[in-house]
CSV table of C-alpha atoms in Angstrom, one decimal:
chain,number,residue,atom,x,y,z
A,1,UNK,CA,0.1,0.1,0.1
A,2,UNK,CA,2.8,2.3,1.0
A,3,UNK,CA,4.8,1.7,-2.1
A,4,UNK,CA,1.8,2.1,-4.4
A,5,UNK,CA,1.2,5.5,-2.6
A,6,UNK,CA,4.8,6.5,-3.2
A,7,UNK,CA,4.5,5.5,-6.8
A,8,UNK,CA,1.4,7.7,-7.3
A,9,UNK,CA,3.1,10.7,-5.5
A,10,UNK,CA,6.1,10.2,-7.8
A,11,UNK,CA,3.8,10.2,-10.9
A,12,UNK,CA,2.1,13.3,-9.7
A,13,UNK,CA,5.4,15.1,-9.4
A,14,UNK,CA,6.6,14.1,-12.8
A,15,UNK,CA,3.3,15.4,-14.3
A,16,UNK,CA,2.5,11.9,-15.4
A,17,UNK,CA,-0.7,11.4,-13.4
A,18,UNK,CA,-3.6,12.8,-15.5
A,19,UNK,CA,-7.4,12.6,-15.0
A,20,UNK,CA,-8.8,9.4,-16.7
A,21,UNK,CA,-11.3,11.5,-18.8
A,22,UNK,CA,-8.6,13.9,-20.0
A,23,UNK,CA,-6.2,10.9,-20.8
A,24,UNK,CA,-8.9,9.1,-22.6
A,25,UNK,CA,-9.8,12.2,-24.5
A,26,UNK,CA,-6.1,12.9,-25.3
A,27,UNK,CA,-5.6,9.4,-26.5
A,28,UNK,CA,-8.6,9.4,-28.5
A,29,UNK,CA,-7.5,12.6,-30.3
A,30,UNK,CA,-4.0,11.2,-30.9
A,31,UNK,CA,-5.5,8.1,-32.4
A,32,UNK,CA,-7.6,10.0,-34.7
A,33,UNK,CA,-4.7,12.3,-35.9
A,34,UNK,CA,-2.6,9.2,-36.6
A,35,UNK,CA,-5.5,7.2,-38.4
A,36,UNK,CA,-6.1,10.4,-40.5
A,37,UNK,CA,-2.4,10.4,-41.5
A,38,UNK,CA,-2.4,6.7,-42.2
A,39,UNK,CA,-5.5,7.0,-44.3
A,40,UNK,CA,-4.0,10.1,-46.0
A,41,UNK,CA,-0.8,8.1,-46.9
A,42,UNK,CA,-2.6,5.2,-48.2
A,43,UNK,CA,-4.6,7.6,-50.4
A,44,UNK,CA,-1.5,9.1,-51.6
A,45,UNK,CA,-0.2,5.7,-52.5
A,46,UNK,CA,-3.4,4.6,-54.4
A,47,UNK,CA,-3.5,7.7,-56.3
A,48,UNK,CA,0.0,7.7,-57.3
A,49,UNK,CA,-0.4,4.0,-58.7
A,50,UNK,CA,-3.4,5.1,-60.4
A,51,UNK,CA,-2.3,8.2,-62.4
A,52,UNK,CA,0.9,6.2,-63.6
A,53,UNK,CA,-1.2,5.5,-66.5
A,54,UNK,CA,-2.3,9.0,-67.5
A,55,UNK,CA,-0.4,10.9,-70.0
A,56,UNK,CA,0.1,11.4,-73.6
A,57,UNK,CA,0.1,7.4,-73.7
A,58,UNK,CA,-2.7,6.2,-71.8
A,59,UNK,CA,-1.9,2.8,-69.9
A,60,UNK,CA,-4.6,0.9,-68.2
A,61,UNK,CA,-4.3,-0.1,-64.6
A,62,UNK,CA,-4.1,-3.7,-65.6
A,63,UNK,CA,-1.3,-3.0,-68.0
A,64,UNK,CA,0.4,-0.8,-65.2
A,65,UNK,CA,0.2,-3.7,-62.7
A,66,UNK,CA,1.4,-6.2,-65.5
A,67,UNK,CA,4.5,-3.9,-66.3
A,68,UNK,CA,5.5,-4.1,-62.6
A,69,UNK,CA,4.9,-7.7,-62.1
A,70,UNK,CA,6.7,-8.6,-65.2
A,71,UNK,CA,9.7,-6.3,-64.3
A,72,UNK,CA,10.2,-7.9,-60.9
A,73,UNK,CA,9.2,-11.5,-61.6
A,74,UNK,CA,9.7,-12.0,-65.3
A,75,UNK,CA,9.7,-15.7,-65.2
A,76,UNK,CA,6.2,-15.7,-63.5
A,77,UNK,CA,4.2,-13.2,-65.4
A,78,UNK,CA,3.7,-12.4,-68.8
A,79,UNK,CA,5.4,-9.1,-70.5
A,80,UNK,CA,2.9,-6.0,-70.9
A,81,UNK,CA,1.0,-5.5,-74.2
A,82,UNK,CA,3.6,-2.9,-75.5
A,83,UNK,CA,7.3,-3.3,-74.8
A,84,UNK,CA,7.7,0.5,-74.4
A,85,UNK,CA,5.4,0.6,-71.4
A,86,UNK,CA,8.2,-0.2,-69.0
A,87,UNK,CA,10.2,2.8,-70.4
A,88,UNK,CA,7.4,5.3,-70.2
A,89,UNK,CA,6.5,4.1,-66.7
A,90,UNK,CA,10.1,3.8,-65.2
A,91,UNK,CA,11.8,6.5,-67.2
A,92,UNK,CA,9.1,9.2,-67.0
A,93,UNK,CA,6.0,8.8,-65.0
A,94,UNK,CA,7.6,7.4,-61.8
A,95,UNK,CA,10.3,10.3,-61.5
A,96,UNK,CA,7.5,12.6,-62.3
A,97,UNK,CA,5.2,11.5,-59.5
A,98,UNK,CA,8.2,11.3,-57.0
A,99,UNK,CA,9.2,14.7,-57.9
A,100,UNK,CA,5.3,15.9,-57.5
A,101,UNK,CA,5.2,14.2,-54.0
A,102,UNK,CA,8.4,15.6,-52.8
A,103,UNK,CA,7.5,19.4,-54.2
A,104,UNK,CA,3.9,19.2,-52.7
A,105,UNK,CA,5.2,17.9,-49.3
A,106,UNK,CA,8.0,20.6,-49.2
A,107,UNK,CA,5.8,23.5,-50.0
A,108,UNK,CA,3.0,22.2,-47.6
A,109,UNK,CA,5.5,22.0,-44.8
A,110,UNK,CA,7.0,25.3,-45.5
A,111,UNK,CA,3.6,26.8,-45.5
A,112,UNK,CA,2.6,25.1,-42.1
A,113,UNK,CA,5.7,26.1,-40.6
A,114,UNK,CA,5.8,29.8,-41.9
A,115,UNK,CA,2.1,30.1,-40.5
A,116,UNK,CA,3.3,28.8,-37.4
A,117,UNK,CA,6.2,31.3,-36.8
A,118,UNK,CA,4.5,34.3,-38.1
A,119,UNK,CA,1.0,33.3,-36.6
A,120,UNK,CA,-0.4,34.5,-40.0
A,121,UNK,CA,-2.8,32.2,-41.5
A,122,UNK,CA,-2.1,33.5,-45.0
A,123,UNK,CA,1.6,32.9,-44.9
A,124,UNK,CA,3.2,30.5,-47.3
A,125,UNK,CA,6.1,30.5,-49.8
A,126,UNK,CA,3.9,32.0,-52.5
A,127,UNK,CA,2.1,34.7,-50.7
A,128,UNK,CA,5.2,36.1,-48.9
A,129,UNK,CA,7.3,36.4,-52.2
A,130,UNK,CA,9.7,33.6,-51.4
A,131,UNK,CA,8.5,31.8,-54.6
A,132,UNK,CA,9.1,34.7,-56.8
A,133,UNK,CA,12.5,35.2,-55.3
A,134,UNK,CA,13.5,31.6,-55.8
A,135,UNK,CA,12.0,31.7,-59.3
A,136,UNK,CA,14.2,34.8,-60.0
A,137,UNK,CA,17.3,33.0,-58.9
A,138,UNK,CA,16.4,30.0,-61.2
A,139,UNK,CA,15.7,32.4,-63.9
A,140,UNK,CA,19.3,33.8,-63.7
A,141,UNK,CA,20.6,30.2,-63.9
A,142,UNK,CA,18.7,29.7,-67.2
A,143,UNK,CA,19.4,32.9,-68.8
A,144,UNK,CA,23.0,33.8,-67.5
A,145,UNK,CA,24.3,30.3,-66.7
A,146,UNK,CA,25.5,29.5,-70.3
A,147,UNK,CA,27.2,33.0,-70.5
A,148,UNK,CA,28.9,32.7,-67.4
A,149,UNK,CA,30.2,29.1,-67.5
A,150,UNK,CA,30.3,28.3,-71.2
A,151,UNK,CA,30.5,24.6,-71.9
A,152,UNK,CA,31.2,23.8,-68.3
A,153,UNK,CA,27.4,24.7,-67.6
A,154,UNK,CA,26.4,21.2,-69.2
A,155,UNK,CA,29.1,19.2,-67.3
A,156,UNK,CA,27.7,16.2,-65.5
A,157,UNK,CA,28.6,14.5,-62.4
A,158,UNK,CA,27.8,10.7,-61.3
A,159,UNK,CA,25.9,10.7,-58.1
A,160,UNK,CA,24.1,7.5,-56.6
A,161,UNK,CA,24.1,5.8,-60.0
A,162,UNK,CA,22.8,8.9,-61.9
A,163,UNK,CA,24.4,11.6,-63.9
A,164,UNK,CA,23.6,15.1,-62.2
A,165,UNK,CA,24.2,18.3,-64.5
A,166,UNK,CA,26.2,21.1,-63.2
A,167,UNK,CA,23.1,23.2,-64.5
A,168,UNK,CA,20.6,21.8,-62.0
A,169,UNK,CA,23.0,22.3,-59.2
A,170,UNK,CA,23.8,26.0,-60.1
A,171,UNK,CA,20.2,26.5,-60.4
A,172,UNK,CA,19.2,25.1,-57.1
A,173,UNK,CA,22.1,27.1,-55.3
A,174,UNK,CA,21.1,30.5,-57.0
A,175,UNK,CA,17.4,29.8,-56.2
A,176,UNK,CA,18.3,29.2,-52.7
A,177,UNK,CA,20.5,32.3,-52.3
A,178,UNK,CA,17.6,34.5,-53.7
A,179,UNK,CA,14.9,32.7,-51.8
A,180,UNK,CA,16.8,33.0,-48.7
A,181,UNK,CA,17.4,36.8,-49.6
A,182,UNK,CA,13.6,37.3,-49.6
A,183,UNK,CA,13.2,35.7,-46.3
A,184,UNK,CA,15.8,37.8,-44.6
A,185,UNK,CA,14.3,41.1,-46.2
A,186,UNK,CA,10.8,40.2,-44.7
A,187,UNK,CA,12.2,39.3,-41.5
A,188,UNK,CA,14.3,42.7,-41.3
A,189,UNK,CA,11.2,44.7,-42.3
A,190,UNK,CA,8.8,43.0,-40.0
A,191,UNK,CA,10.7,41.2,-37.1
A,192,UNK,CA,11.5,44.2,-35.0
A,193,UNK,CA,7.7,45.0,-34.1
A,194,UNK,CA,4.4,43.4,-34.2
A,195,UNK,CA,2.7,43.9,-37.6
A,196,UNK,CA,-0.8,43.2,-38.7
A,197,UNK,CA,-1.8,40.3,-41.0
A,198,UNK,CA,-2.4,42.6,-44.0
A,199,UNK,CA,1.0,44.4,-43.3
A,200,UNK,CA,2.8,41.1,-43.6
A,201,UNK,CA,1.1,40.0,-46.6
A,202,UNK,CA,1.8,43.4,-48.3
A,203,UNK,CA,5.4,43.0,-47.2
A,204,UNK,CA,5.6,39.8,-49.2
A,205,UNK,CA,3.8,41.1,-52.1
A,206,UNK,CA,6.3,44.1,-52.4
A,207,UNK,CA,9.2,41.9,-52.1
A,208,UNK,CA,7.9,39.5,-54.7
A,209,UNK,CA,7.2,42.3,-57.2
A,210,UNK,CA,10.7,43.5,-56.8
A,211,UNK,CA,12.0,40.0,-57.7
A,212,UNK,CA,9.4,39.7,-60.4
A,213,UNK,CA,10.9,42.9,-62.1
A,214,UNK,CA,14.3,41.3,-62.1
A,215,UNK,CA,12.7,38.3,-63.6
A,216,UNK,CA,11.2,40.4,-66.3
A,217,UNK,CA,14.4,42.1,-67.1
A,218,UNK,CA,16.0,38.9,-67.7
A,219,UNK,CA,13.2,37.8,-70.0
A,220,UNK,CA,13.8,41.2,-71.9
A,221,UNK,CA,17.5,40.6,-72.4
A,222,UNK,CA,17.5,37.0,-73.1
A,223,UNK,CA,17.6,35.4,-76.6
A,224,UNK,CA,14.7,33.4,-78.3
A,225,UNK,CA,15.8,29.9,-76.9
A,226,UNK,CA,16.5,31.0,-73.4
A,227,UNK,CA,13.2,33.1,-73.4
A,228,UNK,CA,11.1,30.1,-74.4
A,229,UNK,CA,12.6,28.0,-71.7
A,230,UNK,CA,12.3,30.6,-69.1
A,231,UNK,CA,8.6,31.4,-70.1
A,232,UNK,CA,7.7,27.6,-70.1
A,233,UNK,CA,9.5,27.2,-66.6
A,234,UNK,CA,7.7,30.2,-65.1
A,235,UNK,CA,4.4,28.5,-65.8
A,236,UNK,CA,5.2,25.7,-63.5
A,237,UNK,CA,5.2,22.1,-64.5
A,238,UNK,CA,6.7,18.6,-64.0
A,239,UNK,CA,8.7,18.9,-67.4
A,240,UNK,CA,12.0,18.8,-65.5
A,241,UNK,CA,11.2,15.5,-63.8
A,242,UNK,CA,13.9,12.9,-64.3
A,243,UNK,CA,15.8,10.5,-61.9
A,244,UNK,CA,18.5,13.2,-61.8
A,245,UNK,CA,16.2,15.6,-60.3
A,246,UNK,CA,14.8,13.1,-57.8
A,247,UNK,CA,18.4,12.5,-56.7
A,248,UNK,CA,18.8,16.2,-56.0
A,249,UNK,CA,15.4,17.0,-54.7
A,250,UNK,CA,14.6,14.2,-52.4
A,251,UNK,CA,17.7,14.4,-50.0
A,252,UNK,CA,17.2,18.0,-49.7
A,253,UNK,CA,13.4,17.9,-49.2
A,254,UNK,CA,13.5,15.0,-46.5
A,255,UNK,CA,16.3,16.7,-44.5
A,256,UNK,CA,14.3,20.0,-44.6
A,257,UNK,CA,10.9,18.6,-43.8
A,258,UNK,CA,12.4,16.5,-40.9
A,259,UNK,CA,14.3,19.5,-39.4
A,260,UNK,CA,11.1,21.5,-39.6
A,261,UNK,CA,9.0,18.9,-37.9
A,262,UNK,CA,11.7,18.9,-35.0
A,263,UNK,CA,10.5,22.6,-34.2
A,264,UNK,CA,7.0,21.3,-33.9
A,265,UNK,CA,7.0,21.8,-30.0
A,266,UNK,CA,8.6,25.3,-30.5
A,267,UNK,CA,6.0,26.2,-33.0
A,268,UNK,CA,3.3,24.9,-30.5
A,269,UNK,CA,4.8,27.2,-27.9
A,270,UNK,CA,4.9,30.2,-30.2
A,271,UNK,CA,1.0,29.9,-30.9
A,272,UNK,CA,0.5,31.2,-27.3
A,273,UNK,CA,2.4,34.2,-28.0
A,274,UNK,CA,6.2,35.3,-28.1
A,275,UNK,CA,6.4,36.1,-24.2
A,276,UNK,CA,4.9,32.7,-23.4
A,277,UNK,CA,7.2,31.0,-25.6
A,278,UNK,CA,10.3,32.9,-24.1
A,279,UNK,CA,9.2,31.9,-20.7
A,280,UNK,CA,9.1,28.2,-21.9
A,281,UNK,CA,12.6,28.5,-23.0
A,282,UNK,CA,12.1,28.8,-26.6
A,283,UNK,CA,14.6,31.0,-28.6
A,284,UNK,CA,11.9,32.9,-30.7
A,285,UNK,CA,14.3,34.8,-33.1
A,286,UNK,CA,16.5,31.5,-33.6
A,287,UNK,CA,13.3,29.5,-34.5
A,288,UNK,CA,12.1,32.1,-37.0
A,289,UNK,CA,15.3,32.4,-38.8
A,290,UNK,CA,15.6,28.5,-39.1
A,291,UNK,CA,12.4,28.2,-40.3
A,292,UNK,CA,12.7,30.7,-42.9
A,293,UNK,CA,16.0,29.3,-44.1
A,294,UNK,CA,14.8,25.8,-44.4
A,295,UNK,CA,11.7,27.1,-46.1
A,296,UNK,CA,13.9,29.0,-48.5
A,297,UNK,CA,16.0,25.7,-49.1
A,298,UNK,CA,13.4,23.3,-49.8
A,299,UNK,CA,11.1,25.7,-51.7
A,300,UNK,CA,14.1,26.7,-54.0
A,301,UNK,CA,15.3,23.1,-54.6
A,302,UNK,CA,11.8,22.1,-55.7
A,303,UNK,CA,11.2,25.2,-58.0
A,304,UNK,CA,14.4,25.0,-59.7
A,305,UNK,CA,12.9,21.8,-61.4
A,306,UNK,CA,9.2,22.6,-61.5
A,307,UNK,CA,8.9,26.3,-61.9
A,308,UNK,CA,6.5,28.5,-59.8
A,309,UNK,CA,3.7,26.4,-58.3
A,310,UNK,CA,1.6,28.4,-56.0
A,311,UNK,CA,-1.1,27.8,-53.1
A,312,UNK,CA,-0.1,24.3,-52.2
A,313,UNK,CA,1.7,25.9,-49.1
A,314,UNK,CA,-1.6,27.7,-48.2
A,315,UNK,CA,-4.2,25.0,-49.0
A,316,UNK,CA,-2.8,21.9,-47.5
A,317,UNK,CA,-2.2,23.2,-44.0
A,318,UNK,CA,-5.4,24.8,-43.7
A,319,UNK,CA,-7.4,21.6,-44.9
A,320,UNK,CA,-5.3,19.4,-42.4
A,321,UNK,CA,-6.0,22.2,-39.6
A,322,UNK,CA,-9.7,21.9,-40.2
A,323,UNK,CA,-9.7,18.2,-39.8
A,324,UNK,CA,-7.1,17.4,-37.1
A,325,UNK,CA,-6.4,20.9,-35.2
A,326,UNK,CA,-3.4,22.8,-34.7
A,327,UNK,CA,-0.8,20.6,-33.0
A,328,UNK,CA,2.2,21.0,-35.2
A,329,UNK,CA,3.5,17.4,-34.1
A,330,UNK,CA,0.8,16.1,-36.4
A,331,UNK,CA,0.0,19.1,-38.4
A,332,UNK,CA,3.5,19.2,-40.2
A,333,UNK,CA,3.6,15.6,-41.4
A,334,UNK,CA,-0.1,15.4,-42.4
A,335,UNK,CA,0.3,18.6,-44.3
A,336,UNK,CA,3.1,16.9,-46.2
A,337,UNK,CA,1.0,14.0,-47.2
A,338,UNK,CA,-1.8,16.3,-47.9
A,339,UNK,CA,0.5,18.7,-50.0
A,340,UNK,CA,2.0,15.8,-52.0
A,341,UNK,CA,-1.6,14.5,-52.5
A,342,UNK,CA,-2.9,17.7,-54.0
A,343,UNK,CA,-0.1,18.2,-56.4
A,344,UNK,CA,0.0,14.8,-57.7
A,345,UNK,CA,-3.7,15.0,-58.4
A,346,UNK,CA,-3.6,18.4,-59.8
A,347,UNK,CA,-0.5,17.0,-62.2
A,348,UNK,CA,-2.5,14.2,-63.3
A,349,UNK,CA,-5.5,16.5,-64.3
A,350,UNK,CA,-3.1,18.7,-66.2
A,351,UNK,CA,-1.8,15.6,-68.2
A,352,UNK,CA,-5.3,14.4,-68.7
A,353,UNK,CA,-7.3,17.5,-69.9
A,354,UNK,CA,-5.7,18.3,-73.4
A,355,UNK,CA,-3.9,14.9,-73.8
A,356,UNK,CA,-1.6,13.8,-75.8
A,357,UNK,CA,-0.3,17.4,-74.7
A,358,UNK,CA,-0.6,18.6,-71.4
A,359,UNK,CA,-1.4,21.9,-69.2
A,360,UNK,CA,1.1,23.4,-67.0
A,361,UNK,CA,0.3,22.2,-63.5
A,362,UNK,CA,0.8,25.8,-62.4
A,363,UNK,CA,-2.3,26.8,-64.3
A,364,UNK,CA,-4.3,24.2,-62.6
A,365,UNK,CA,-3.1,25.2,-59.1
A,366,UNK,CA,-3.9,29.1,-59.8
A,367,UNK,CA,-7.4,28.0,-60.5
A,368,UNK,CA,-7.9,25.7,-57.6
A,369,UNK,CA,-5.8,27.9,-55.2
A,370,UNK,CA,-7.5,31.2,-56.3
A,371,UNK,CA,-10.8,29.7,-55.4
A,372,UNK,CA,-9.6,28.5,-51.9
A,373,UNK,CA,-7.9,31.8,-51.3
A,374,UNK,CA,-11.3,33.4,-51.6
A,375,UNK,CA,-12.7,31.1,-49.3
A,376,UNK,CA,-10.3,32.0,-46.8
A,377,UNK,CA,-10.6,35.7,-47.1
A,378,UNK,CA,-14.3,35.3,-46.7
A,379,UNK,CA,-13.8,33.3,-43.5
A,380,UNK,CA,-11.5,35.8,-42.1
A,381,UNK,CA,-13.7,38.9,-42.6
A,382,UNK,CA,-14.2,41.0,-39.6
A,383,UNK,CA,-10.6,39.9,-38.2
A,384,UNK,CA,-11.4,36.4,-37.4
A,385,UNK,CA,-8.4,34.0,-37.6
A,386,UNK,CA,-8.9,30.6,-38.9
């Protein structure tokens, strides 16, 4: 009896004893969030497999399955109907879907994290001008790269069994530098004092306009070939998808997402205000800078290959927040899954609408995101925060 009382007292001191009702509610909420992530992850896998057959060459789900079975069990299953199905699926469709998954996840996590540190429901890499800055850097790589490096610009290096072009490495680095510059400008302009949501968004819009002006100048001075490449790239699409792109983007994206997810507890503390977070031991300024740098890194790495794709970082966190709440420990990974789901689905629509050609997925995202953005503005009328 005495040992039992001592054990109970020890648990109370450590904060481990909770009212049964409270504990039950917490466990129920936690299980619901985990179940939501599992269902979303399963949906992402199913949709990714389903859209493998969509494109200029339509392949039925049965033929996709036969292609997989024949590749891994050639002696047990017959070959697919057409021999080139394997080249289409493994050479083009799978890298494209993997790039879409990683891009959607990176943009969604960056959006969720930026909304957390800035306490602004409209913050994301697109609305705050970070995407414009990163695209400006990538545009410099497209237009000025060949002039600066000559034939060295097309040099390739072997990495993990794939050949990676110096062109892509240079574009990622320059895009990151410009995206980081944009983030630092916003921090300097708004970080010293409390600003309203509208002021912060306006600051991002102004910064985006500055980098858009630089990008417009690059379009003006570029030759016909570079102008065509730059214009096509700015529309936003998965044309740059290849195994080489996947080899570059996936490590950067995974590391960035994990590091942002590790700040989830700090982001939860920040939701109660800077003073409360500081009293809890959170280094508020350091967390904000870390999130901005990581957001710039993952956004720039993805956009160097995809061009400007907007609204994913705005839509995914809000949809997830409406379903499972604000706890960033679950919000960030769930947003990553949802962002990937949104972008892969929209890319499939872009490939299907005018097949055998395709629309830039950026156009689809502008349409879907614009409607969602208007929905948010309506929900926020009168100063209401989502």
